[in-house]
PDB file of C-alpha atoms in Angstrom:
ATOM      1  CA  MET A   1     121.468 -21.430-239.762  1.00 47.00           C
ATOM      2  CA  ASN A   2     123.815 -20.979-242.724  1.00 52.00           C
ATOM      3  CA  MET A   3     125.563 -23.866-244.460  1.00 52.00           C
ATOM      4  CA  ARG A   4     128.943 -23.340-242.801  1.00 50.00           C
ATOM      5  CA  THR A   5     127.413 -23.178-239.320  1.00 45.00           C
ATOM      6  CA  LEU A   6     125.280 -26.225-240.109  1.00 52.00           C
ATOM      7  CA  CYS A   7     128.255 -28.301-241.177  1.00 52.00           C
ATOM      8  CA  ARG A   8     130.463 -27.083-238.310  1.00 44.00           C
ATOM      9  CA  CYS A   9     127.763 -28.320-235.926  1.00 46.00           C
ATOM     10  CA  THR A  10     127.629 -31.626-237.786  1.00 52.00           C
ATOM     11  CA  VAL A  11     131.335 -32.330-237.419  1.00 51.00           C
ATOM     12  CA  LEU A  12     131.391 -31.334-233.755  1.00 49.00           C
ATOM     13  CA  LEU A  13     128.164 -33.050-232.760  1.00 53.00           C
ATOM     14  CA  ALA A  14     129.228 -36.271-234.461  1.00 45.00           C
ATOM     15  CA  VAL A  15     131.890 -36.572-231.771  1.00 45.00           C
ATOM     16  CA  LEU A  16     130.596 -34.695-228.728  1.00 44.00           C
ATOM     17  CA  CYS A  17     126.793 -34.924-228.689  1.00 40.00           C
ATOM     18  CA  GLN A  18     125.186 -37.919-227.025  1.00 34.00           C
ATOM     19  CA  LEU A  19     121.713 -38.520-225.632  1.00 28.00           C
ATOM     20  CA  SER A  20     123.209 -39.303-222.238  1.00 28.00           C
ATOM     21  CA  ALA A  21     124.714 -36.484-220.193  1.00 32.00           C
ATOM     22  CA  CYS A  22     128.213 -35.758-221.403  1.00 39.00           C
ATOM     23  CA  GLY A  23     130.954 -33.202-220.929  1.00 39.00           C
ATOM     24  CA  SER A  24     134.160 -32.187-222.702  1.00 43.00           C
ATOM     25  CA  SER A  25     137.309 -30.280-221.888  1.00 40.00           C
ATOM     26  CA  ALA A  26     139.906 -28.816-224.225  1.00 40.00           C
ATOM     27  CA  GLN A  27     143.434 -29.066-222.865  1.00 38.00           C
ATOM     28  CA  GLY A  28     146.453 -26.932-223.597  1.00 35.00           C
ATOM     29  CA  SER A  29     148.056 -29.683-225.670  1.00 38.00           C
ATOM     30  CA  GLY A  30     145.182 -29.562-228.139  1.00 44.00           C
ATOM     31  CA  LEU A  31     143.720 -32.824-226.812  1.00 48.00           C
ATOM     32  CA  VAL A  32     139.996 -33.106-226.181  1.00 46.00           C
ATOM     33  CA  THR A  33     138.497 -35.301-223.454  1.00 45.00           C
ATOM     34  CA  VAL A  34     134.897 -36.494-223.862  1.00 45.00           C
ATOM     35  CA  THR A  35     133.156 -38.074-220.872  1.00 42.00           C
ATOM     36  CA  SER A  36     129.878 -39.994-220.635  1.00 41.00           C
ATOM     37  CA  GLY A  37     128.945 -41.300-217.205  1.00 44.00           C
ATOM     38  CA  ALA A  38     131.964 -43.082-215.763  1.00 47.00           C
ATOM     39  CA  HIS A  39     133.692 -43.365-219.133  1.00 46.00           C
ATOM     40  CA  ALA A  40     136.144 -40.905-220.645  1.00 48.00           C
ATOM     41  CA  LYS A  41     138.166 -40.820-223.839  1.00 52.00           C
ATOM     42  CA  THR A  42     140.917 -38.419-224.848  1.00 52.00           C
ATOM     43  CA  TYR A  43     141.275 -37.638-228.548  1.00 54.00           C
ATOM     44  CA  ASP A  44     144.416 -36.441-230.295  1.00 66.00           C
ATOM     45  CA  THR A  45     142.930 -36.312-233.794  1.00 79.00           C
ATOM     46  CA  LEU A  46     139.180 -36.593-234.046  1.00 86.00           C
ATOM     47  CA  VAL A  47     138.070 -38.979-236.786  1.00 91.00           C
ATOM     48  CA  VAL A  48     134.580 -38.553-238.273  1.00 91.00           C
ATOM     49  CA  GLY A  49     132.914 -40.625-240.981  1.00 94.00           C
ATOM     50  CA  PHE A  50     130.330 -38.978-243.204  1.00 94.00           C
ATOM     51  CA  ALA A  51     128.005 -40.925-245.517  1.00 96.00           C
ATOM     52  CA  GLN A  52     126.799 -38.436-248.123  1.00 95.00           C
ATOM     53  CA  ILE A  53     123.865 -39.130-250.445  1.00 94.00           C
ATOM     54  CA  GLY A  54     125.757 -38.232-253.603  1.00 91.00           C
ATOM     55  CA  ALA A  55     125.964 -35.182-255.842  1.00 88.00           C
ATOM     56  CA  GLU A  56     122.457 -34.980-257.262  1.00 82.00           C
ATOM     57  CA  SER A  57     122.328 -31.177-257.142  1.00 83.00           C
ATOM     58  CA  GLU A  58     124.455 -28.053-256.772  1.00 86.00           C
ATOM     59  CA  TRP A  59     123.086 -27.758-253.218  1.00 86.00           C
ATOM     60  CA  ARG A  60     124.380 -31.222-252.345  1.00 89.00           C
ATOM     61  CA  SER A  61     127.771 -30.527-253.939  1.00 90.00           C
ATOM     62  CA  ALA A  62     128.059 -27.292-251.942  1.00 90.00           C
ATOM     63  CA  ASN A  63     127.033 -29.214-248.824  1.00 89.00           C
ATOM     64  CA  THR A  64     129.867 -31.700-249.416  1.00 91.00           C
ATOM     65  CA  ARG A  65     132.455 -28.967-250.016  1.00 90.00           C
ATOM     66  CA  SER A  66     131.411 -27.180-246.832  1.00 87.00           C
ATOM     67  CA  ILE A  67     131.658 -30.333-244.723  1.00 87.00           C
ATOM     68  CA  GLN A  68     135.124 -31.088-246.125  1.00 88.00           C
ATOM     69  CA  ASP A  69     136.339 -27.491-245.700  1.00 86.00           C
ATOM     70  CA  THR A  70     135.027 -27.316-242.144  1.00 84.00           C
ATOM     71  CA  ALA A  71     136.682 -30.601-241.184  1.00 84.00           C
ATOM     72  CA  ARG A  72     140.012 -29.259-242.467  1.00 85.00           C
ATOM     73  CA  SER A  73     139.597 -25.981-240.597  1.00 82.00           C
ATOM     74  CA  LEU A  74     138.867 -27.830-237.351  1.00 80.00           C
ATOM     75  CA  GLY A  75     141.730 -30.285-237.776  1.00 83.00           C
ATOM     76  CA  VAL A  76     139.300 -33.203-237.948  1.00 85.00           C
ATOM     77  CA  GLU A  77     140.178 -36.293-239.981  1.00 90.00           C
ATOM     78  CA  LEU A  78     137.165 -36.827-242.253  1.00 92.00           C
ATOM     79  CA  LYS A  79     136.439 -40.197-243.832  1.00 95.00           C
ATOM     80  CA  PHE A  80     133.998 -39.312-246.616  1.00 95.00           C
ATOM     81  CA  SER A  81     131.776 -41.634-248.641  1.00 96.00           C
ATOM     82  CA  ASP A  82     129.680 -40.714-251.714  1.00 95.00           C
ATOM     83  CA  ALA A  83     126.761 -43.164-251.901  1.00 95.00           C
ATOM     84  CA  GLN A  84     125.758 -42.198-255.473  1.00 93.00           C
ATOM     85  CA  GLN A  85     122.067 -42.121-254.459  1.00 90.00           C
ATOM     86  CA  GLU A  86     122.075 -45.721-253.195  1.00 95.00           C
ATOM     87  CA  GLN A  87     120.992 -46.636-249.662  1.00 97.00           C
ATOM     88  CA  GLU A  88     123.005 -49.853-249.856  1.00 97.00           C
ATOM     89  CA  ASN A  89     126.174 -47.808-250.347  1.00 98.00           C
ATOM     90  CA  GLN A  90     125.404 -45.664-247.307  1.00 98.00           C
ATOM     91  CA  ILE A  91     124.841 -48.764-245.179  1.00 98.00           C
ATOM     92  CA  LYS A  92     128.164 -50.210-246.365  1.00 98.00           C
ATOM     93  CA  ALA A  93     129.863 -46.894-245.544  1.00 98.00           C
ATOM     94  CA  ILE A  94     128.480 -46.846-241.991  1.00 98.00           C
ATOM     95  CA  ARG A  95     129.654 -50.410-241.408  1.00 98.00           C
ATOM     96  CA  SER A  96     133.080 -49.487-242.741  1.00 98.00           C
ATOM     97  CA  PHE A  97     133.228 -46.500-240.373  1.00 97.00           C
ATOM     98  CA  ILE A  98     132.252 -48.773-237.472  1.00 97.00           C
ATOM     99  CA  ALA A  99     134.997 -51.236-238.412  1.00 98.00           C
ATOM    100  CA  GLN A 100     137.505 -48.370-238.507  1.00 96.00           C
ATOM    101  CA  ARG A 101     136.369 -47.247-235.033  1.00 95.00           C
ATOM    102  CA  VAL A 102     135.749 -43.637-235.992  1.00 93.00           C
ATOM    103  CA  ASP A 103     134.825 -41.225-233.208  1.00 90.00           C
ATOM    104  CA  GLY A 104     131.521 -40.201-234.779  1.00 90.00           C
ATOM    105  CA  ILE A 105     129.355 -40.757-237.859  1.00 94.00           C
ATOM    106  CA  GLY A 106     127.278 -38.266-239.831  1.00 93.00           C
ATOM    107  CA  ILE A 107     124.762 -39.185-242.521  1.00 95.00           C
ATOM    108  CA  SER A 108     122.188 -37.606-244.819  1.00 94.00           C
ATOM    109  CA  PRO A 109     119.880 -40.616-245.325  1.00 96.00           C
ATOM    110  CA  VAL A 110     118.909 -41.030-248.973  1.00 94.00           C
ATOM    111  CA  VAL A 111     115.545 -42.519-247.951  1.00 95.00           C
ATOM    112  CA  GLU A 112     113.627 -42.546-244.678  1.00 95.00           C
ATOM    113  CA  ASN A 113     113.237 -46.270-243.922  1.00 96.00           C
ATOM    114  CA  GLY A 114     115.554 -49.257-243.627  1.00 97.00           C
ATOM    115  CA  TRP A 115     118.143 -47.958-241.146  1.00 98.00           C
ATOM    116  CA  ASP A 116     117.290 -49.687-237.853  1.00 98.00           C
ATOM    117  CA  GLU A 117     119.832 -52.512-238.095  1.00 98.00           C
ATOM    118  CA  VAL A 118     122.895 -50.520-239.114  1.00 98.00           C
ATOM    119  CA  PHE A 119     122.096 -47.620-236.753  1.00 98.00           C
ATOM    120  CA  ALA A 120     121.799 -50.168-233.932  1.00 98.00           C
ATOM    121  CA  GLU A 121     125.240 -51.493-234.895  1.00 98.00           C
ATOM    122  CA  ALA A 122     126.714 -47.989-234.535  1.00 96.00           C
ATOM    123  CA  LYS A 123     125.022 -47.589-231.159  1.00 95.00           C
ATOM    124  CA  ALA A 124     126.318 -50.965-229.973  1.00 96.00           C
ATOM    125  CA  ALA A 125     129.826 -49.872-230.982  1.00 95.00           C
ATOM    126  CA  GLY A 126     129.440 -46.734-228.859  1.00 92.00           C
ATOM    127  CA  ILE A 127     129.738 -44.395-231.859  1.00 92.00           C
ATOM    128  CA  PRO A 128     127.408 -41.354-231.813  1.00 91.00           C
ATOM    129  CA  LEU A 129     125.490 -40.877-235.054  1.00 93.00           C
ATOM    130  CA  ILE A 130     124.179 -37.531-236.340  1.00 92.00           C
ATOM    131  CA  LEU A 131     121.481 -37.074-239.002  1.00 93.00           C
ATOM    132  CA  LEU A 132     122.066 -34.088-241.278  1.00 91.00           C
ATOM    133  CA  ASP A 133     119.437 -32.534-243.558  1.00 89.00           C
ATOM    134  CA  ARG A 134     117.185 -35.622-243.775  1.00 91.00           C
ATOM    135  CA  HIS A 135     115.319 -37.655-241.184  1.00 91.00           C
ATOM    136  CA  ALA A 136     115.387 -41.433-240.779  1.00 96.00           C
ATOM    137  CA  SER A 137     112.394 -43.364-239.492  1.00 95.00           C
ATOM    138  CA  VAL A 138     114.075 -45.098-236.556  1.00 97.00           C
ATOM    139  CA  PRO A 139     113.625 -45.132-232.759  1.00 96.00           C
ATOM    140  CA  PRO A 140     115.025 -41.874-231.330  1.00 94.00           C
ATOM    141  CA  ASP A 141     117.599 -43.700-229.210  1.00 95.00           C
ATOM    142  CA  LEU A 142     119.423 -44.890-232.344  1.00 96.00           C
ATOM    143  CA  PHE A 143     120.833 -41.448-233.188  1.00 93.00           C
ATOM    144  CA  SER A 144     122.257 -38.591-231.134  1.00 89.00           C
ATOM    145  CA  ALA A 145     120.946 -35.514-232.945  1.00 89.00           C
ATOM    146  CA  PHE A 146     119.241 -34.200-236.074  1.00 90.00           C
ATOM    147  CA  ILE A 147     120.336 -30.979-237.784  1.00 87.00           C
ATOM    148  CA  GLY A 148     117.949 -29.861-240.505  1.00 87.00           C
ATOM    149  CA  SER A 149     114.642 -28.340-241.477  1.00 90.00           C
ATOM    150  CA  ASP A 150     110.978 -28.927-240.634  1.00 94.00           C
ATOM    151  CA  PHE A 151     109.918 -30.305-244.025  1.00 95.00           C
ATOM    152  CA  VAL A 152     106.221 -30.506-243.083  1.00 97.00           C
ATOM    153  CA  GLN A 153     106.261 -26.793-242.318  1.00 97.00           C
ATOM    154  CA  GLU A 154     108.026 -26.105-245.624  1.00 97.00           C
ATOM    155  CA  GLY A 155     105.147 -27.818-247.441  1.00 98.00           C
ATOM    156  CA  GLU A 156     102.548 -25.892-245.470  1.00 98.00           C
ATOM    157  CA  ARG A 157     104.232 -22.568-246.235  1.00 98.00           C
ATOM    158  CA  ALA A 158     104.478 -23.407-249.932  1.00 98.00           C
ATOM    159  CA  CYS A 159     100.756 -24.211-250.014  1.00 98.00           C
ATOM    160  CA  LYS A 160      99.868 -20.938-248.321  1.00 98.00           C
ATOM    161  CA  GLU A 161     101.962 -19.016-250.845  1.00 98.00           C
ATOM    162  CA  VAL A 162     100.340 -20.839-253.787  1.00 98.00           C
ATOM    163  CA  ALA A 163      96.914 -20.064-252.315  1.00 98.00           C
ATOM    164  CA  ARG A 164      97.857 -16.390-252.052  1.00 98.00           C
ATOM    165  CA  LEU A 165      99.260 -16.184-255.576  1.00 98.00           C
ATOM    166  CA  LEU A 166      96.278 -17.972-257.150  1.00 98.00           C
ATOM    167  CA  ASN A 167      93.662 -16.308-254.962  1.00 98.00           C
ATOM    168  CA  ASN A 168      92.606 -19.790-253.754  1.00 97.00           C
ATOM    169  CA  GLN A 169      91.617 -21.018-257.225  1.00 97.00           C
ATOM    170  CA  GLY A 170      93.648 -23.145-259.636  1.00 98.00           C
ATOM    171  CA  ASN A 171      95.350 -26.359-260.705  1.00 98.00           C
ATOM    172  CA  ILE A 172      98.710 -27.438-259.301  1.00 98.00           C
ATOM    173  CA  VAL A 173     101.309 -29.936-260.534  1.00 98.00           C
ATOM    174  CA  VAL A 174     103.779 -31.359-258.014  1.00 98.00           C
ATOM    175  CA  LEU A 175     107.382 -32.141-258.929  1.00 97.00           C
ATOM    176  CA  GLU A 176     108.500 -34.465-256.145  1.00 96.00           C
ATOM    177  CA  GLY A 177     111.985 -35.406-254.974  1.00 93.00           C
ATOM    178  CA  THR A 178     113.447 -38.852-254.353  1.00 92.00           C
ATOM    179  CA  ASP A 179     110.773 -41.453-253.621  1.00 93.00           C
ATOM    180  CA  GLY A 180     110.872 -42.472-249.980  1.00 94.00           C
ATOM    181  CA  SER A 181     113.059 -39.568-248.822  1.00 93.00           C
ATOM    182  CA  ALA A 182     112.079 -37.495-245.793  1.00 92.00           C
ATOM    183  CA  PRO A 183     111.852 -34.163-247.700  1.00 93.00           C
ATOM    184  CA  THR A 184     109.577 -35.700-250.340  1.00 95.00           C
ATOM    185  CA  ILE A 185     107.285 -37.395-247.822  1.00 96.00           C
ATOM    186  CA  ASP A 186     107.054 -34.550-245.326  1.00 96.00           C
ATOM    187  CA  ARG A 187     106.812 -31.601-247.739  1.00 96.00           C
ATOM    188  CA  LEU A 188     103.987 -33.279-249.630  1.00 97.00           C
ATOM    189  CA  SER A 189     102.260 -34.135-246.350  1.00 97.00           C
ATOM    190  CA  GLY A 190     102.378 -30.504-245.208  1.00 98.00           C
ATOM    191  CA  PHE A 191     101.239 -29.268-248.614  1.00 98.00           C
ATOM    192  CA  GLN A 192      98.287 -31.666-248.757  1.00 97.00           C
ATOM    193  CA  GLN A 193      97.205 -30.912-245.195  1.00 97.00           C
ATOM    194  CA  CYS A 194      97.130 -27.203-246.012  1.00 97.00           C
ATOM    195  CA  LEU A 195      95.197 -27.830-249.252  1.00 97.00           C
ATOM    196  CA  LYS A 196      92.278 -29.139-247.203  1.00 97.00           C
ATOM    197  CA  GLN A 197      91.668 -25.532-246.194  1.00 97.00           C
ATOM    198  CA  HIS A 198      91.581 -24.351-249.838  1.00 97.00           C
ATOM    199  CA  SER A 199      88.830 -26.178-251.712  1.00 96.00           C
ATOM    200  CA  GLY A 200      89.480 -24.203-254.904  1.00 98.00           C
ATOM    201  CA  LEU A 201      93.013 -25.595-255.287  1.00 98.00           C
ATOM    202  CA  HIS A 202      93.567 -28.994-256.896  1.00 98.00           C
ATOM    203  CA  ILE A 203      96.621 -31.187-257.582  1.00 98.00           C
ATOM    204  CA  ILE A 204      96.148 -32.513-261.133  1.00 98.00           C
ATOM    205  CA  ALA A 205      99.476 -34.366-261.517  1.00 98.00           C
ATOM    206  CA  GLN A 206     102.483 -35.354-259.425  1.00 97.00           C
ATOM    207  CA  GLN A 207     105.658 -37.252-260.224  1.00 97.00           C
ATOM    208  CA  SER A 208     109.189 -37.678-258.898  1.00 97.00           C
ATOM    209  CA  GLY A 209     112.071 -35.778-260.458  1.00 95.00           C
ATOM    210  CA  GLU A 210     114.467 -37.507-258.025  1.00 91.00           C
ATOM    211  CA  PHE A 211     115.990 -34.152-256.949  1.00 91.00           C
ATOM    212  CA  ILE A 212     117.972 -34.217-260.203  1.00 90.00           C
ATOM    213  CA  ARG A 213     117.729 -31.199-262.514  1.00 90.00           C
ATOM    214  CA  ALA A 214     117.732 -33.126-265.800  1.00 92.00           C
ATOM    215  CA  ARG A 215     115.065 -35.528-264.546  1.00 94.00           C
ATOM    216  CA  GLY A 216     113.000 -32.638-263.203  1.00 95.00           C
ATOM    217  CA  LYS A 217     113.028 -30.996-266.623  1.00 96.00           C
ATOM    218  CA  GLU A 218     111.799 -34.204-268.240  1.00 97.00           C
ATOM    219  CA  VAL A 219     108.929 -34.499-265.782  1.00 98.00           C
ATOM    220  CA  MET A 220     107.941 -30.848-266.204  1.00 98.00           C
ATOM    221  CA  LYS A 221     107.897 -31.242-269.982  1.00 98.00           C
ATOM    222  CA  SER A 222     105.539 -34.192-269.595  1.00 98.00           C
ATOM    223  CA  PHE A 223     103.290 -32.114-267.316  1.00 98.00           C
ATOM    224  CA  LEU A 224     103.153 -29.370-269.964  1.00 98.00           C
ATOM    225  CA  ARG A 225     102.461 -31.803-272.783  1.00 98.00           C
ATOM    226  CA  GLU A 226      99.598 -33.435-270.881  1.00 98.00           C
ATOM    227  CA  HIS A 227      98.035 -30.433-269.153  1.00 98.00           C
ATOM    228  CA  GLY A 228      99.323 -27.343-270.964  1.00 96.00           C
ATOM    229  CA  THR A 229      97.583 -24.114-269.976  1.00 96.00           C
ATOM    230  CA  ALA A 230      95.459 -25.936-267.372  1.00 98.00           C
ATOM    231  CA  ILE A 231      98.473 -25.695-265.041  1.00 98.00           C
ATOM    232  CA  ASN A 232      98.322 -22.641-262.797  1.00 98.00           C
ATOM    233  CA  ALA A 233     101.152 -23.451-260.396  1.00 98.00           C
ATOM    234  CA  LEU A 234     104.083 -25.831-259.899  1.00 98.00           C
ATOM    235  CA  PHE A 235     105.142 -27.053-256.439  1.00 98.00           C
TER     236      PHE A 235
END
């Protein structure tokens, strides 16, 4: 799924997708009616809140631009919040969206844990919540859908490729992302599980670069200073 399709799904699902059976109908006037059980609501302008992580990378900046462009193209009113890498800011944004009675909320959670209370508040308000790109460790009934990758499988595939390139022998350094984030946790889990099948491969150092290029460069320089030519691969 390309970025534009991904973000188009995010904006639409944030309003229309619910765990309970639901239906929608587009009318000639441009209005959209969304029904869930015995309840129905007709929307003139759909209003969606999105709590973005920040702008830690070019990927994230492109992700933001695509979400904003897609909202404009669909005629959706987008209330956008940049959390600047802070979970507290994302929680505040969600509560603000709830107070404004938006029709749906999208979020890329900066870290995996600590969302139960505010997600429950969105559910209690009857506002569907969509996770984009990153998982949150919450009961499945607290969000309506997840759009993103299988990070465990990404780690497994990376390990298999390293094993192929190194012919199953060598030392690996691991440049991790944000501590506590779903991609960091799951990719490393998949990588380590795969390593159990390759006894000649060894992780000799690992450290977070926080998904920020400048920080990643600093960490890699420290790896090179400490281990030098002993490093055979970087994950």
